[in-house]
Amino acid sequence: MPDLKQQLLNMQRQLGLNPNEVRERLRLLLIGEPEFACLAAHLPALDRLHADCIDALFVHLSRFEGSAAVLAEPGRMERLKGQQQAYFRQLLRGPYDMQYVRLRVLVGLTHERLGVDLKWYLSAFHFYLDFMHKAIGRHWHAEPKLAEQLYGCLLKAAFFDITLTADTYIAADKQALQASEDRYARAVRGANDGLWEWHVEEDSLHLSERWLAMLGLDASRAPRTLDDWAALIPESQRGRFMAAVQAHLEGRQPFLHYECELRDSWGRLIWVMIRAVMATDLNGEHLLAGSLTDISQRKQTEEALAHQALHDALTGLPNRQQVGELLSQALQRQAKPGARHAAVLFIDLDRFKLINESLGHQTGDQVLIQVAKRIERCLRPGDHLGRFGGDEFVVLLDDMAKPLDAELVSKRIMHALQYPIIAGSRRLAVSVSIGVAPLTGRGNEQDALREADLALYRAKAFGKGQLALYNESLQEEATQRLNLENALSEALSRDQFELYYQPIVQVSAGRAQVVGVEALLRWWQGERLVSPDQFIPVLEESGEIVAVGEWVLRQACTQVHQWHQQGLAGLRCSVNLSSRQLQEPGFAERVALILKETALPAASLVLEITESLLMRDGPETLATLRELESMGVRIALDDFGTGFSSLGYLHRYPLHIIKVDKSFITKAPNDERLKAISRAIIGLGRGLDMDVIAEGIETPEQMDFLHNEGCQFVQGYWFSRPQSALAIHPVLQRLSAIEQFEEGEQEAVQAPAIVQ
Ligand code: C2E
Ligand code: MG
Ligand code: MG
């Protein structure tokens, strides 16, 4: 609140109270020198009458509850009487100048501030004039003319004060009203809301400037009735707006709160929030008054958030949650009679991990975006493409004429991805594997996705760029695989693994001599002997191959060292490695430790790795292989010819032995092309000063062929099937003495067959 002095100045300015104005007021009341002179001549008598008047006034006031309480305060009455006395003295004496006027205004202001109503003021003046009228009449009863003159002067002086007081009160009221209006206007401006009032009975609308500006309207185009306004709301939301208004008018809702769109003068839709509450005016008429807030920004944010929650940030495609929703809608449609066919495709990029890891995530992201675009182009409106994160996409095909169409679309997608993708400065060949599952309308969306995923798993098992359809046997296989995984996870601790050994034989001039053994892992699942092709991939997937591989290494080294001591000195021990093992930090040290523990010389150990392992791995693999080589361990490249057979690997990695895959050897004698390939591999190895071992020798023809090509090392059923340590020992002993290789055939027949 401004201080009283400032308020006084403001008031003085507002009332225009300058000397001229004061003079004019005095003239209006016909107050001049004669009046002053008249009063001045009878001051002592009038002062006395004033004292009586004050006593009577306070008696009168003490009859009123409000004032009685104030006057009852100790000492209050005396103080107030003193003030009143001083005031009356001044009223009689003047001078009625600016000083006098300011004092009057100040008293008026103070009383207004204290909440003394004007009625008290005016009543007090009336009491005073009434009392003085009678008192003067009585006192000067002998001089009625003088009495009349004196009273007339008093009346003028009192009215001078009354008008000043009344003006002060009115101006203070005006100021308060103005302040309140200013406050209101400021709040409205600050809120940036439009205001509106609807006169219910008259159906007339009053809209603020801001209301109109929000819609780009001017006063001439302002809606005049509620229907005019409703016409700006899109039809689909209009009925609900009217219903919301009605609900509030009828008292079913405590206030009106409605969010809808409004069409602005440019035809655009903006989101607004309409709020109002009903009031009754002085005449009992109903007014619905409230605000209009532009909430377009909030709506946009809400929509963006809703979109984000349901879409993948990278590609903008529906995410897992949204696909689930779309799928469940599709399933509901499928469950209805007469529904056409629908299917889910689970799509996975082949080798995407490699792209991501070798070229970086930015390139990976570009690839994903382009793949998404290409897949999208293969779909019809109404089909949906979603991304489940990583390189997994899901397509929902709806409304197909026949189930086969899903396959056709899948092939179209594969075809669309045949051409390289340009990511930055690179051209990348990508391919996808696709699992297809029909939507039957039976299970839920999770079932549909699981079925498509199972089909994808099958497709991946076939290799890259394959397509597989879901059928019920896949589910069975998956269950079996799960059972297998569970059983396998306990195989090591239950001691169910066993190593079989197969001799590696050096052949020269028709004589054979064993130079080593390859340790081959077997799993006894109860009575059943399971082949490594069936369980090694499972161990690799779960990561357990690391622990199992270490067991194999320790077991094989222990066994071969034992054979060394039993007279088979120099026998080499070949152990297969999985890429996971090689990736383990400190793998070379672990090998060194095992060699030390088992006392096998490093030169007796051969570690077999495959091309695919080299393809996937980076500089760490090379470093590990170099470390192993420096220890004296030899490295063999297994299954050569089945992978990419890049000659670069032979040059780049420390490799000592090439193992020609058995698929070449099996058919080589009768197939000219395979013959040429085998010949080339053998020549290559010899040229690079590497030993070449031919795998899978089963027949004398194959032996002849290899012999002719100058391949000295062989391994195969012809000499012996892989057998347990116990069973292979006599075979090794016999093969350790140089002998004619034709004799080996007998052992092959005796070897136990693996249960598949
Ligand atoms: P591989 O390293 O190429 O092993 C040679 C495979 O050829 C063995 O199959 C062996 O039984 C089979 N074989 C040998 N001679 C002949 C023959 O004359 N004819 C035919 N048809 N096959 C012959 P196996 O023991 O079933 O092992 C399969 C694969 O499992 C191995 O291929 C190797 O890649 C993997 N493996 C075996 N043991 C281990 C292991 O301890 N660790 C790892 N990581 N992989 C292993
Ligand atoms: Mg091998
Ligand atoms: Mg092999």
Tab-separated table of C-alpha atoms in Angstrom, residues 347-356 359 363-364 366-372 374-375 391 393 413-423 426-433 464-466:
chain	number	residue	atom	x	y	z
A	347	ILE	CA	12.646	-60.235	-40.413
A	348	ASP	CA	16.244	-60.255	-39.243
A	349	LEU	CA	19.252	-58.767	-41.002
A	350	ASP	CA	22.015	-61.272	-41.636
A	351	ARG	CA	25.422	-60.369	-40.265
A	352	PHE	CA	24.164	-57.004	-38.990
A	353	LYS	CA	26.303	-57.329	-35.866
A	354	LEU	CA	29.337	-57.462	-38.131
A	355	ILE	CA	28.330	-54.238	-39.916
A	356	ASN	CA	27.696	-52.513	-36.609
A	359	LEU	CA	31.777	-49.999	-39.503
A	363	THR	CA	26.648	-46.776	-40.461
A	364	GLY	CA	24.561	-49.471	-38.824
A	366	GLN	CA	21.865	-45.766	-41.835
A	367	VAL	CA	21.589	-49.355	-42.989
A	368	LEU	CA	18.590	-49.942	-40.730
A	369	ILE	CA	16.829	-46.820	-41.981
A	370	GLN	CA	17.320	-47.808	-45.605
A	371	VAL	CA	16.325	-51.399	-45.015
A	372	ALA	CA	13.138	-50.145	-43.364
A	374	ARG	CA	12.933	-50.783	-48.810
A	375	ILE	CA	10.743	-53.173	-46.863
A	391	ASP	CA	18.005	-55.510	-36.587
A	393	PHE	CA	11.658	-55.964	-38.099
A	413	ILE	CA	11.291	-58.037	-49.653
A	414	MET	CA	14.327	-60.260	-50.177
A	415	HIS	CA	14.472	-59.186	-53.780
A	416	ALA	CA	14.236	-55.508	-52.821
A	417	LEU	CA	17.302	-55.956	-50.619
A	418	GLN	CA	19.366	-57.623	-53.298
A	419	TYR	CA	20.933	-54.368	-54.393
A	420	PRO	CA	23.677	-52.949	-52.192
A	421	ILE	CA	22.804	-50.287	-49.666
A	422	ILE	CA	24.762	-47.063	-49.810
A	423	ALA	CA	25.787	-45.992	-46.326
A	426	ARG	CA	30.233	-47.574	-48.698
A	427	ARG	CA	28.191	-49.983	-50.722
A	428	LEU	CA	27.040	-52.749	-48.444
A	429	ALA	CA	25.478	-56.011	-49.485
A	430	VAL	CA	22.791	-56.968	-47.010
A	431	SER	CA	20.373	-59.831	-46.856
A	432	VAL	CA	17.586	-60.795	-44.528
A	433	SER	CA	16.193	-64.003	-43.109
A	464	LYS	CA	21.744	-66.391	-44.870
A	465	GLY	CA	18.909	-64.956	-46.945
A	466	GLN	CA	16.485	-67.781	-46.204
